[in-house]
Each structure stands twice: as C-alpha cells, then as structure tokens.
PDB file of C-alpha atoms and ligand atoms in Angstrom:
ATOM      1  CA  MET A   1      15.859  -0.194  20.356  1.00  0.00           C
ATOM      2  CA  GLU A   2      12.450  -0.955  18.766  1.00  0.00           C
ATOM      3  CA  ASP A   3      13.742  -4.304  17.368  1.00  0.00           C
ATOM      4  CA  LEU A   4      14.903  -5.511  20.775  1.00  0.00           C
ATOM      5  CA  THR A   5      11.415  -4.766  22.206  1.00  0.00           C
ATOM      6  CA  GLN A   6       9.802  -6.830  19.419  1.00  0.00           C
ATOM      7  CA  GLN A   7      12.296  -9.645  20.208  1.00  0.00           C
ATOM      8  CA  ALA A   8      11.586  -9.401  23.894  1.00  0.00           C
ATOM      9  CA  LYS A   9       7.835  -9.549  23.226  1.00  0.00           C
ATOM     10  CA  SER A  10       8.351 -12.648  21.048  1.00  0.00           C
ATOM     11  CA  VAL A  11      10.418 -14.391  23.652  1.00  0.00           C
ATOM     12  CA  HIS A  12       7.804 -13.479  26.305  1.00  0.00           C
ATOM     13  CA  ALA A  13       5.087 -14.958  24.236  1.00  0.00           C
ATOM     14  CA  GLN A  14       6.805 -18.270  23.798  1.00  0.00           C
ATOM     15  CA  PHE A  15       7.278 -18.634  27.647  1.00  0.00           C
ATOM     16  CA  ASP A  16       4.167 -16.989  28.704  1.00  0.00           C
ATOM     17  CA  GLU A  17       2.506 -20.262  29.915  1.00  0.00           C
ATOM     18  CA  HIS A  18       5.777 -21.655  31.382  1.00  0.00           C
ATOM     19  CA  LEU A  19       7.646 -18.967  33.135  1.00  0.00           C
ATOM     20  CA  ASP A  20       6.914 -15.842  35.156  1.00  0.00           C
ATOM     21  CA  LEU A  21       8.783 -13.336  32.942  1.00  0.00           C
ATOM     22  CA  ASP A  22       8.213  -9.718  32.078  1.00  0.00           C
ATOM     23  CA  VAL A  23       8.954  -8.021  28.770  1.00  0.00           C
ATOM     24  CA  ASP A  24      11.119  -5.258  30.195  1.00  0.00           C
ATOM     25  CA  ALA A  25      13.377  -7.763  31.981  1.00  0.00           C
ATOM     26  CA  ILE A  26      13.782  -9.794  28.791  1.00  0.00           C
ATOM     27  CA  GLU A  27      14.594  -6.690  26.860  1.00  0.00           C
ATOM     28  CA  SER A  28      17.197  -5.615  29.373  1.00  0.00           C
ATOM     29  CA  ARG A  29      18.817  -8.991  29.186  1.00  0.00           C
ATOM     30  CA  LEU A  30      18.815  -8.779  25.405  1.00  0.00           C
ATOM     31  CA  GLU A  31      20.240  -5.339  25.472  1.00  0.00           C
ATOM     32  CA  THR A  32      23.082  -6.290  27.798  1.00  0.00           C
ATOM     33  CA  LEU A  33      24.100  -9.147  25.400  1.00  0.00           C
ATOM     34  CA  VAL A  34      23.875  -6.948  22.369  1.00  0.00           C
ATOM     35  CA  SER A  35      25.525  -3.672  23.589  1.00  0.00           C
ATOM     36  CA  LYS A  36      27.812  -4.966  26.248  1.00  0.00           C
ATOM     37  CA  TYR A  37      28.918  -8.230  24.726  1.00  0.00           C
ATOM     38  CA  ARG A  38      28.440  -7.313  20.992  1.00  0.00           C
ATOM     39  CA  ILE A  39      26.351 -10.390  20.298  1.00  0.00           C
ATOM     40  CA  PRO A  40      24.153 -10.048  17.210  1.00  0.00           C
ATOM     41  CA  PRO A  41      20.490  -9.503  18.167  1.00  0.00           C
ATOM     42  CA  GLU A  42      19.319 -12.697  16.554  1.00  0.00           C
ATOM     43  CA  GLU A  43      21.946 -14.774  18.254  1.00  0.00           C
ATOM     44  CA  ALA A  44      21.122 -13.059  21.532  1.00  0.00           C
ATOM     45  CA  GLN A  45      17.497 -13.876  21.191  1.00  0.00           C
ATOM     46  CA  ARG A  46      18.442 -17.451  20.289  1.00  0.00           C
ATOM     47  CA  SER A  47      20.502 -17.961  23.334  1.00  0.00           C
ATOM     48  CA  LEU A  48      18.137 -16.372  25.728  1.00  0.00           C
ATOM     49  CA  ILE A  49      15.211 -18.665  24.315  1.00  0.00           C
ATOM     50  CA  GLU A  50      17.574 -21.628  24.889  1.00  0.00           C
ATOM     51  CA  ASN A  51      18.285 -20.464  28.408  1.00  0.00           C
ATOM     52  CA  TYR A  52      14.641 -20.054  29.302  1.00  0.00           C
ATOM     53  CA  ARG A  53      13.716 -23.342  27.642  1.00  0.00           C
ATOM     54  CA  GLU A  54      16.187 -25.079  29.976  1.00  0.00           C
ATOM     55  CA  GLU A  55      14.942 -23.144  32.914  1.00  0.00           C
ATOM     56  CA  ALA A  56      11.376 -24.153  32.102  1.00  0.00           C
ATOM     57  CA  ASP A  57      12.463 -27.678  31.512  1.00  0.00           C
ATOM     58  CA  LEU A  58      10.824 -27.777  28.095  1.00  0.00           C
ATOM     59  CA  ASN A  59      11.702 -29.629  24.877  1.00  0.00           C
ATOM     60  CA  HIS A  60      12.095 -27.766  21.621  1.00  0.00           C
ATOM     61  CA  ASP A  61       8.776 -29.190  20.498  1.00  0.00           C
ATOM     62  CA  ASP A  62       6.961 -27.706  23.425  1.00  0.00           C
ATOM     63  CA  LEU A  63       7.524 -24.192  22.164  1.00  0.00           C
ATOM     64  CA  ASP A  64       4.987 -22.516  20.020  1.00  0.00           C
ATOM     65  CA  PRO A  65       6.907 -21.962  16.829  1.00  0.00           C
ATOM     66  CA  ARG A  66       4.592 -19.127  15.806  1.00  0.00           C
ATOM     67  CA  SER A  67       6.220 -16.679  18.167  1.00  0.00           C
ATOM     68  CA  ASN A  68       9.648 -17.361  16.915  1.00  0.00           C
ATOM     69  CA  ASN A  69      10.294 -15.120  13.913  1.00  0.00           C
ATOM     70  CA  HIS A  70       6.805 -15.558  12.453  1.00  0.00           C
ATOM     71  CA  VAL A  71       6.451 -13.364   9.343  1.00  0.00           C
ATOM     72  CA  ASP A  72       3.707 -12.329   7.000  1.00  0.00           C
ATOM     73  CA  VAL A  73       4.743 -13.244   3.350  1.00  0.00           C
ATOM     74  CA  ALA A  74       3.922  -9.778   1.996  1.00  0.00           C
ATOM     75  CA  THR A  75       6.379  -8.297   4.389  1.00  0.00           C
ATOM     76  CA  ILE A  76       9.407 -10.281   3.306  1.00  0.00           C
ATOM     77  CA  ASP A  77      11.846  -7.803   1.907  1.00  0.00           C
ATOM     78  CA  GLU A  78      15.288  -9.205   2.824  1.00  0.00           C
ATOM     79  CA  ASP A  79      17.471 -12.135   1.415  1.00  0.00           C
ATOM     80  CA  GLU A  80      18.606 -15.028   3.482  1.00  0.00           C
ATOM     81  CA  GLN A  81      16.355 -14.558   6.505  1.00  0.00           C
ATOM     82  CA  TRP A  82      15.407 -17.478   8.581  1.00  0.00           C
ATOM     83  CA  ILE A  83      11.631 -17.267   9.266  1.00  0.00           C
ATOM     84  CA  ASP A  84       8.501 -19.102  10.107  1.00  0.00           C
ATOM     85  CA  VAL A  85       5.269 -18.760   8.022  1.00  0.00           C
ATOM     86  CA  ARG A  86       1.745 -20.011   8.336  1.00  0.00           C
ATOM     87  CA  VAL A  87       0.452 -20.475   4.882  1.00  0.00           C
ATOM     88  CA  LYS A  88      -1.901 -22.182   2.463  1.00  0.00           C
ATOM     89  CA  VAL A  89      -0.588 -23.973  -0.560  1.00  0.00           C
ATOM     90  CA  VAL A  90      -2.290 -21.984  -3.468  1.00  0.00           C
ATOM     91  CA  GLU A  91      -0.828 -23.823  -6.352  1.00  0.00           C
ATOM     92  CA  LEU A  92       1.804 -26.463  -7.038  1.00  0.00           C
ATOM     93  CA  TRP A  93       3.738 -26.239 -10.318  1.00  0.00           C
ATOM     94  CA  GLU A  94       5.662 -28.843 -12.263  1.00  0.00           C
ATOM     95  CA  PRO A  95       9.229 -28.874 -11.073  1.00  0.00           C
ATOM     96  CA  ARG A  96      11.711 -28.243 -13.993  1.00  0.00           C
ATOM     97  CA  SER A  97      14.434 -30.576 -12.623  1.00  0.00           C
ATOM     98  CA  ASP A  98      14.922 -33.631 -10.598  1.00  0.00           C
ATOM     99  CA  ALA A  99      16.770 -31.566  -7.977  1.00  0.00           C
ATOM    100  CA  ILE A 100      13.521 -29.765  -7.062  1.00  0.00           C
ATOM    101  CA  ALA A 101      11.023 -31.802  -5.010  1.00  0.00           C
ATOM    102  CA  GLN A 102       8.214 -29.199  -5.103  1.00  0.00           C
ATOM    103  CA  VAL A 103       7.727 -25.739  -6.382  1.00  0.00           C
ATOM    104  CA  GLY A 104       4.668 -23.575  -6.175  1.00  0.00           C
ATOM    105  CA  LEU A 105       2.732 -20.679  -4.652  1.00  0.00           C
ATOM    106  CA  LEU A 106       1.942 -20.226  -0.890  1.00  0.00           C
ATOM    107  CA  GLY A 107      -0.303 -17.607   0.490  1.00  0.00           C
ATOM    108  CA  ASP A 108      -1.335 -16.113   3.875  1.00  0.00           C
ATOM    109  CA  GLU A 109      -3.675 -13.240   4.597  1.00  0.00           C
ATOM    110  CA  SER A 110      -1.018 -10.698   3.593  1.00  0.00           C
ATOM    111  CA  GLY A 111      -0.204 -12.077   0.070  1.00  0.00           C
ATOM    112  CA  ARG A 112       1.471 -14.817  -1.902  1.00  0.00           C
ATOM    113  CA  ILE A 113       5.016 -16.034  -2.375  1.00  0.00           C
ATOM    114  CA  LYS A 114       6.789 -18.659  -4.421  1.00  0.00           C
ATOM    115  CA  PHE A 115       8.325 -21.565  -2.581  1.00  0.00           C
ATOM    116  CA  VAL A 116      10.847 -24.277  -3.436  1.00  0.00           C
ATOM    117  CA  SER A 117      11.871 -27.437  -1.760  1.00  0.00           C
ATOM    118  CA  PHE A 118      14.764 -29.620  -2.901  1.00  0.00           C
ATOM    119  CA  ALA A 119      14.846 -33.353  -3.353  1.00  0.00           C
ATOM    120  CA  THR A 120      17.965 -33.557  -1.004  1.00  0.00           C
ATOM    121  CA  SER A 121      16.025 -32.129   1.935  1.00  0.00           C
ATOM    122  CA  ASP A 122      13.945 -35.142   2.096  1.00  0.00           C
ATOM    123  CA  LEU A 123      10.777 -33.412   3.423  1.00  0.00           C
ATOM    124  CA  ALA A 124       7.058 -34.355   3.523  1.00  0.00           C
ATOM    125  CA  GLU A 125       5.214 -33.180   0.554  1.00  0.00           C
ATOM    126  CA  LEU A 126       2.867 -30.225   0.768  1.00  0.00           C
ATOM    127  CA  GLU A 127      -0.659 -30.743  -0.652  1.00  0.00           C
ATOM    128  CA  GLU A 128      -2.648 -28.057  -2.528  1.00  0.00           C
ATOM    129  CA  ASP A 129      -5.206 -26.215  -0.443  1.00  0.00           C
ATOM    130  CA  SER A 130      -3.758 -27.466   2.759  1.00  0.00           C
ATOM    131  CA  VAL A 131      -2.568 -25.064   5.407  1.00  0.00           C
ATOM    132  CA  TYR A 132       0.796 -25.487   7.108  1.00  0.00           C
ATOM    133  CA  GLU A 133       2.938 -23.886   9.823  1.00  0.00           C
ATOM    134  CA  LEU A 134       6.423 -23.904   8.221  1.00  0.00           C
ATOM    135  CA  SER A 135       9.234 -23.310  10.598  1.00  0.00           C
ATOM    136  CA  ASN A 136      12.786 -22.605   9.609  1.00  0.00           C
ATOM    137  CA  VAL A 137      12.362 -21.591   5.963  1.00  0.00           C
ATOM    138  CA  VAL A 138      14.870 -19.261   4.312  1.00  0.00           C
ATOM    139  CA  THR A 139      14.058 -16.121   2.174  1.00  0.00           C
ATOM    140  CA  ASP A 140      15.621 -15.848  -1.225  1.00  0.00           C
ATOM    141  CA  GLU A 141      15.695 -12.795  -3.532  1.00  0.00           C
ATOM    142  CA  TYR A 142      16.099 -12.561  -7.363  1.00  0.00           C
ATOM    143  CA  GLU A 143      15.537  -9.339  -9.347  1.00  0.00           C
ATOM    144  CA  GLY A 144      13.617  -7.988  -6.453  1.00  0.00           C
ATOM    145  CA  ARG A 145      11.337 -10.890  -6.345  1.00  0.00           C
ATOM    146  CA  TYR A 146      11.225 -12.896  -3.114  1.00  0.00           C
ATOM    147  CA  SER A 147      10.732 -16.583  -2.552  1.00  0.00           C
ATOM    148  CA  ILE A 148      11.182 -18.985   0.335  1.00  0.00           C
ATOM    149  CA  LYS A 149      13.210 -22.141   0.314  1.00  0.00           C
ATOM    150  CA  LEU A 150      12.441 -25.162   2.425  1.00  0.00           C
ATOM    151  CA  ASN A 151      15.412 -27.016   3.731  1.00  0.00           C
ATOM    152  CA  ARG A 152      16.538 -29.944   5.708  1.00  0.00           C
ATOM    153  CA  THR A 153      15.822 -28.214   8.963  1.00  0.00           C
ATOM    154  CA  THR A 154      12.324 -27.081   7.971  1.00  0.00           C
ATOM    155  CA  SER A 155       9.487 -28.278  10.210  1.00  0.00           C
ATOM    156  CA  ILE A 156       6.201 -28.863   8.527  1.00  0.00           C
ATOM    157  CA  THR A 157       2.928 -28.948  10.555  1.00  0.00           C
ATOM    158  CA  GLU A 158      -0.324 -29.270   8.899  1.00  0.00           C
ATOM    159  CA  ILE A 159      -2.957 -27.211  10.673  1.00  0.00           C
ATOM    160  CA  GLU A 160      -6.709 -27.299  10.647  1.00  0.00           C
ATOM    161  CA  GLU A 161      -7.471 -23.582  10.448  1.00  0.00           C
ATOM    162  CA  ASP A 162      -8.309 -22.285   6.978  1.00  0.00           C
ATOM    163  CA  ILE A 163      -6.550 -19.175   5.412  1.00  0.00           C
ATOM    164  CA  GLU A 164      -7.828 -16.941   2.655  1.00  0.00           C
ATOM    165  CA  PRO A 165      -4.635 -15.949   0.836  1.00  0.00           C
ATOM    166  CA  GLY A 166      -4.476 -12.156   0.321  1.00  0.00           C
ATOM    167  CA  ASN A 167      -4.279 -10.521  -3.020  1.00  0.00           C
ATOM    168  CA  ASP A 168      -1.357  -8.312  -3.195  1.00  0.00           C
ATOM    169  CA  HIS A 169      -1.950  -7.091  -6.715  1.00  0.00           C
ATOM    170  CA  ASP A 170      -1.243  -3.460  -7.607  1.00  0.00           C
ATOM    171  CA  ASP A 171      -2.334  -1.396 -10.470  1.00  0.00           C
ATOM    172  CA  GLN A 172      -0.479   1.380 -12.231  1.00  0.00           C
ATOM    173  CA  THR A 173      -1.340   3.650 -15.085  1.00  0.00           C
ATOM    174  CA  GLY A 174       1.247   5.545 -16.970  1.00  0.00           C
ATOM    175  CA  ALA A 175       3.362   6.087 -20.147  1.00  0.00           C
ATOM    176  CA  LEU A 176       6.055   3.570 -20.842  1.00  0.00           C
ATOM    177  CA  VAL A 177       9.004   6.041 -20.812  1.00  0.00           C
ATOM    178  CA  ASP A 178      11.958   3.749 -20.788  1.00  0.00           C
ATOM    179  CA  ILE A 179      12.883   0.123 -21.645  1.00  0.00           C
ATOM    180  CA  GLN A 180      15.725  -1.383 -19.601  1.00  0.00           C
ATOM    181  CA  ARG A 181      18.612  -3.634 -20.505  1.00  0.00           C
ATOM    182  CA  GLY A 182      17.678  -7.265 -20.812  1.00  0.00           C
ATOM    183  CA  SER A 183      14.517  -6.565 -22.749  1.00  0.00           C
ATOM    184  CA  GLY A 184      13.463  -8.035 -26.052  1.00  0.00           C
ATOM    185  CA  LEU A 185      14.819 -11.450 -27.091  1.00  0.00           C
ATOM    186  CA  VAL A 186      16.738 -12.734 -24.192  1.00  0.00           C
ATOM    187  CA  LYS A 187      18.336 -16.035 -23.179  1.00  0.00           C
ATOM    188  CA  ARG A 188      17.638 -17.592 -19.846  1.00  0.00           C
ATOM    189  CA  CYS A 189      19.716 -20.151 -17.809  1.00  0.00           C
ATOM    190  CA  PRO A 190      18.352 -23.604 -18.162  1.00  0.00           C
ATOM    191  CA  THR A 191      19.866 -24.851 -14.887  1.00  0.00           C
ATOM    192  CA  ASP A 192      17.373 -26.242 -12.387  1.00  0.00           C
ATOM    193  CA  ASP A 193      14.895 -23.432 -11.438  1.00  0.00           C
ATOM    194  CA  CYS A 194      17.380 -20.665 -12.150  1.00  0.00           C
ATOM    195  CA  THR A 195      15.930 -18.854 -15.209  1.00  0.00           C
ATOM    196  CA  ARG A 196      18.215 -15.915 -14.756  1.00  0.00           C
ATOM    197  CA  VAL A 197      18.680 -13.798 -17.912  1.00  0.00           C
ATOM    198  CA  LEU A 198      22.147 -14.396 -19.343  1.00  0.00           C
ATOM    199  CA  GLN A 199      24.550 -11.513 -20.104  1.00  0.00           C
ATOM    200  CA  ASN A 200      26.907 -12.404 -22.959  1.00  0.00           C
ATOM    201  CA  GLY A 201      25.899 -16.082 -22.657  1.00  0.00           C
ATOM    202  CA  ARG A 202      26.782 -16.240 -18.911  1.00  0.00           C
ATOM    203  CA  CYS A 203      24.542 -16.701 -15.939  1.00  0.00           C
ATOM    204  CA  SER A 204      25.706 -14.843 -12.880  1.00  0.00           C
ATOM    205  CA  GLU A 205      25.223 -17.968 -10.848  1.00  0.00           C
ATOM    206  CA  HIS A 206      26.006 -20.827 -13.178  1.00  0.00           C
ATOM    207  CA  GLY A 207      28.655 -19.419 -15.613  1.00  0.00           C
ATOM    208  CA  GLU A 208      28.578 -20.204 -19.250  1.00  0.00           C
ATOM    209  CA  VAL A 209      25.450 -22.151 -20.261  1.00  0.00           C
ATOM    210  CA  ASP A 210      23.335 -22.897 -23.299  1.00  0.00           C
ATOM    211  CA  GLY A 211      20.516 -20.449 -22.787  1.00  0.00           C
ATOM    212  CA  GLU A 212      16.857 -20.840 -23.632  1.00  0.00           C
ATOM    213  CA  PHE A 213      15.267 -18.069 -25.732  1.00  0.00           C
ATOM    214  CA  ASP A 214      12.409 -15.972 -24.135  1.00  0.00           C
ATOM    215  CA  LEU A 215      10.844 -12.621 -24.656  1.00  0.00           C
ATOM    216  CA  ARG A 216      10.213 -10.035 -22.051  1.00  0.00           C
ATOM    217  CA  ILE A 217      10.012  -6.257 -21.588  1.00  0.00           C
ATOM    218  CA  LYS A 218      11.449  -4.630 -18.452  1.00  0.00           C
ATOM    219  CA  GLY A 219      10.272  -1.006 -18.547  1.00  0.00           C
ATOM    220  CA  VAL A 220       9.403   2.081 -16.577  1.00  0.00           C
ATOM    221  CA  LEU A 221       5.808   3.348 -16.238  1.00  0.00           C
ATOM    222  CA  ASP A 222       5.452   6.943 -15.505  1.00  0.00           C
ATOM    223  CA  ASP A 223       2.218   8.694 -14.537  1.00  0.00           C
ATOM    224  CA  GLY A 224       3.714  12.073 -14.060  1.00  0.00           C
ATOM    225  CA  THR A 225       4.137  11.794 -10.193  1.00  0.00           C
ATOM    226  CA  THR A 226       5.419   8.217  -9.682  1.00  0.00           C
ATOM    227  CA  VAL A 227       7.555   5.774 -11.703  1.00  0.00           C
ATOM    228  CA  GLN A 228       7.032   2.088 -11.507  1.00  0.00           C
ATOM    229  CA  GLU A 229       9.271  -0.698 -12.992  1.00  0.00           C
ATOM    230  CA  VAL A 230       7.234  -3.274 -14.770  1.00  0.00           C
ATOM    231  CA  ILE A 231       7.894  -6.701 -16.420  1.00  0.00           C
ATOM    232  CA  PHE A 232       5.910  -8.080 -19.408  1.00  0.00           C
ATOM    233  CA  ASP A 233       6.379 -11.757 -19.852  1.00  0.00           C
ATOM    234  CA  CYS A 234       6.776 -13.579 -23.123  1.00  0.00           C
ATOM    235  CA  GLU A 235       3.086 -13.904 -23.935  1.00  0.00           C
ATOM    236  CA  GLN A 236       2.452 -10.289 -23.092  1.00  0.00           C
ATOM    237  CA  THR A 237       5.416  -9.030 -25.011  1.00  0.00           C
ATOM    238  CA  GLU A 238       4.133 -10.983 -28.058  1.00  0.00           C
ATOM    239  CA  GLU A 239       0.694  -9.296 -27.676  1.00  0.00           C
ATOM    240  CA  LEU A 240       2.243  -5.852 -26.961  1.00  0.00           C
ATOM    241  CA  THR A 241       4.622  -5.922 -29.952  1.00  0.00           C
ATOM    242  CA  ASP A 242       2.936  -8.206 -32.467  1.00  0.00           C
ATOM    243  CA  ILE A 243       6.199 -10.197 -32.580  1.00  0.00           C
ATOM    244  CA  THR A 244       6.058 -13.672 -31.655  1.00  0.00           C
ATOM    245  CA  LEU A 245       9.013 -15.643 -30.024  1.00  0.00           C
ATOM    246  CA  ASP A 246       9.481 -17.627 -33.282  1.00  0.00           C
ATOM    247  CA  ARG A 247       9.459 -14.311 -35.406  1.00  0.00           C
ATOM    248  CA  ALA A 248      11.883 -12.668 -32.964  1.00  0.00           C
ATOM    249  CA  LYS A 249      14.362 -15.621 -33.245  1.00  0.00           C
ATOM    250  CA  GLU A 250      13.972 -15.227 -37.165  1.00  0.00           C
ATOM    251  CA  ILE A 251      14.821 -11.461 -36.950  1.00  0.00           C
ATOM    252  CA  ALA A 252      17.795 -12.128 -34.625  1.00  0.00           C
ATOM    253  CA  ARG A 253      19.074 -14.835 -37.014  1.00  0.00           C
ATOM    254  CA  ASP A 254      18.693 -12.557 -40.061  1.00  0.00           C
ATOM    255  CA  LYS A 255      20.462  -9.698 -38.404  1.00  0.00           C
ATOM    256  CA  LEU A 256      22.874 -11.949 -36.471  1.00  0.00           C
ATOM    257  CA  ASP A 257      21.957  -9.857 -33.487  1.00  0.00           C
ATOM    258  CA  THR A 258      19.429 -10.400 -30.718  1.00  0.00           C
ATOM    259  CA  GLY A 259      19.474  -6.580 -30.114  1.00  0.00           C
ATOM    260  CA  ALA A 260      17.746  -6.156 -33.519  1.00  0.00           C
ATOM    261  CA  VAL A 261      14.494  -7.487 -31.944  1.00  0.00           C
ATOM    262  CA  LEU A 262      14.317  -4.790 -29.331  1.00  0.00           C
ATOM    263  CA  GLU A 263      15.240  -2.183 -31.873  1.00  0.00           C
ATOM    264  CA  ARG A 264      12.175  -3.402 -33.858  1.00  0.00           C
ATOM    265  CA  MET A 265       9.902  -3.324 -30.737  1.00  0.00           C
ATOM    266  CA  GLU A 266      10.845  -0.049 -29.197  1.00  0.00           C
ATOM    267  CA  PRO A 267       9.220   2.490 -31.505  1.00  0.00           C
ATOM    268  CA  ASP A 268       5.971   0.591 -31.210  1.00  0.00           C
ATOM    269  CA  ILE A 269       5.730   0.632 -27.448  1.00  0.00           C
ATOM    270  CA  VAL A 270       7.770   3.559 -25.988  1.00  0.00           C
ATOM    271  CA  GLY A 271       5.585   6.469 -25.121  1.00  0.00           C
ATOM    272  CA  ARG A 272       2.411   4.458 -25.086  1.00  0.00           C
ATOM    273  CA  TYR A 273      -0.075   4.658 -22.179  1.00  0.00           C
ATOM    274  CA  PHE A 274      -0.827   1.521 -20.311  1.00  0.00           C
ATOM    275  CA  GLU A 275      -2.922   0.411 -17.359  1.00  0.00           C
ATOM    276  CA  VAL A 276      -1.336  -2.630 -15.793  1.00  0.00           C
ATOM    277  CA  THR A 277      -2.082  -4.931 -12.758  1.00  0.00           C
ATOM    278  CA  GLY A 278      -0.015  -7.620 -11.100  1.00  0.00           C
ATOM    279  CA  PRO A 279       1.736  -8.661  -8.009  1.00  0.00           C
ATOM    280  CA  LYS A 280       4.587  -6.417  -6.748  1.00  0.00           C
ATOM    281  CA  PHE A 281       7.883  -8.091  -5.964  1.00  0.00           C
ATOM    282  CA  GLY A 282      10.342  -5.609  -4.634  1.00  0.00           C
ATOM    283  CA  ARG A 283      11.042  -2.933  -7.272  1.00  0.00           C
ATOM    284  CA  TYR A 284       9.054  -4.657  -9.933  1.00  0.00           C
ATOM    285  CA  LEU A 285       5.315  -5.024 -10.778  1.00  0.00           C
ATOM    286  CA  LEU A 286       5.003  -8.330 -12.644  1.00  0.00           C
ATOM    287  CA  VAL A 287       2.218  -7.517 -15.163  1.00  0.00           C
ATOM    288  CA  ASP A 288      -0.623 -10.112 -15.006  1.00  0.00           C
ATOM    289  CA  GLU A 289      -2.935  -8.063 -17.149  1.00  0.00           C
ATOM    290  CA  PHE A 290      -2.617  -4.886 -19.174  1.00  0.00           C
ATOM    291  CA  GLU A 291      -4.709  -2.540 -21.186  1.00  0.00           C
ATOM    292  CA  GLN A 292      -3.281  -0.293 -23.733  1.00  0.00           C
ATOM    293  CA  LEU A 293      -4.718   3.218 -23.501  1.00  0.00           C
ATOM    294  CA  GLY A 294      -3.416   4.457 -26.882  1.00  0.00           C
ATOM    295  CA  ALA A 295      -0.570   6.772 -27.786  1.00  0.00           C
ATOM    296  CA  LEU A 296      -0.305  10.345 -26.417  1.00  0.00           C
ATOM    297  CA  SER A 297      -1.269  13.252 -28.463  1.00  0.00           C
ATOM    298  CA  ALA A 298       1.117  15.991 -28.800  1.00  0.00           C
ATOM    299  CA  ASP A 299      -0.634  18.173 -26.285  1.00  0.00           C
ATOM    300  CA  GLU A 300      -0.872  15.395 -23.621  1.00  0.00           C
ATOM    301  CA  ALA A 301       2.879  14.593 -24.311  1.00  0.00           C
ATOM    302  CA  LEU A 302       3.754  18.201 -23.651  1.00  0.00           C
ATOM    303  CA  GLU A 303       1.612  18.213 -20.464  1.00  0.00           C
ATOM    304  CA  GLN A 304       3.415  15.050 -19.360  1.00  0.00           C
ATOM    305  CA  LEU A 305       6.784  16.657 -19.987  1.00  0.00           C
ATOM    306  CA  GLU A 306       5.796  19.621 -17.867  1.00  0.00           C
ATOM    307  CA  VAL A 307       4.611  17.514 -14.949  1.00  0.00           C
ATOM    308  CA  THR A 308       7.775  15.436 -14.954  1.00  0.00           C
ATOM    309  CA  ALA A 309      10.013  18.352 -15.560  1.00  0.00           C
TER     310      ALA A 309
HETATM  311 ZN1   ZN B 401      21.793 -19.982 -13.807  1.00  0.00          ZN
END
C-alpha cells in the first residue's frame, strides 16, 4: 500500500517535533482503519491527525500545513481534490462577473495553474508576485484542463520565500490529421467564468443560454509515432485559416449554419504540418505559438501513411 506509506510519512512529518512516532506504526494504524474498518484512506488520515493533535495538545494552527496534502501544481490530475499549494501569483486577470472575487494564474517550481476565488468566500485578496501557502483549495477540471478554486475554508498565508514558477510548456510537431467536434465557429456560455462551448444552444452546466461567438480549432497532431490533441484559440484560428471572427459570423449568417464555417476552414488546414508550443492541460496542448511547416508532398504523405499504418 504505497499510498498509505506516503500518508504515514506525511502524518509523521507533521508531528515530528511534537510526538515520538515512527512511520511504520502510523502506517499500521492507517492500515487497520482502512482494511479492517473500511474507512476511506483520506478520512483515516484525517482522524489519525486529529488524534495525534489532541495527544500532543496542539491547536490546528500549530501544525505545519505543508505536510498535509501538499501538492505540486503540475501534478494535479484529478477533479475535486482537497489540497494545499505553495505558489506565487503570476498574473491576475479581470474577473468577468461580480461573483468572481479574483481570477488568475498561480505557479510553483513545477508549473502554472489557473485559480478562481469567489466573492461569497470573503477571502483576503492575493497580490501579484507575492508568494502564498494556500491550504484547503479544491481542484477543478474542465476539458482536461485543471484549475484550483479557493473557498470559504481556504487559509491564505503570505510567505517570504521567493518561487520561480516553472515552465511546463511542451512542443509538438506533426500533421494536423483530424479536426474534432466543437471546432470552427462556436458559441460559449456567458455565465460567470464558465465559457463552456454550447451544444445545440445548451451549456452542460447552465442549460439553455444566449451564447457568445468564438472561434477555435480542436485538432489532432500526428508525427507518425505519437498523436497530440491541440487547441488553437480565436486569434490563432483567424491566423491559421485567414477567416476572422466577423467573417465567420457572416458566412454562418449567409448559409444559416455555423457548420459552414468549419467546412470552409477544413480543406485549408487538414494535412498541414505544424510545430506548436504551449502548456499541456490533461489531454490537450493549448497552443501558445505555432509555426506552419507547409503542406506535405505526395511522397511525404505516403511515408506518413506507412509510418502510421
Ligand atoms: Zn455554462
């Protein structure tokens, strides 16, 4: 039970200065709770911590929050996890609704991640370039892209130490072999910070809404050995296809069909070679920069076919 060993180590680290414990003993207590009493590992860990805290006669504030579920942002790959992070505020963005108190980008040595805090949570404001220990934040996932949400129970501690946020950009070269559903002229949900792409005028979260037009290409790059799903945003789609958002709206209006836009774009970009760079969020590489390497010659195309076949 590797996870239990990790948990035991984390518990041990928290009480290192206060109690004479050893990791094996903690692990065996955890194991008893989990296997004999069928208590979920997280809950077992929490109750054990609570137990030791009382035994050591400590307040909650006396415990080092770093050892409790401390996570590097680049390793976040699960929805709805309660975690702690130690991060620098890389950038603050303009919130798109009154419900959002703050939105922006946080970073630690491992990478960067979006964060949101809500007006109702009534938290202290984060400042750009400051470094914080944030305890009790929740992970969130949307289209393979992770973010963290601050909430009422989040504790914010500014710390003196500086952090150089990591760059988790990847690059990928390959032919654009496929364009996925939800590409071309799309409508996004205007609710709060939602921005989900609507399907038949409906947001999966907020139901029927008046969407806002946007352009994007969700495609697959194939270099013969690996495939990578990539997303080009509005500006890049305009550059890629020579069709502006306004022009796309005109085409859709003329043909009474938003799908007409993608039909117009497809022949221009499918089969072309690209080199793209950008951060990877789950399955997707979000294109920051791209270079078009030209279309394939017939020979190259054949070779490509053979490699992928
Ligand atoms: Zn929505």
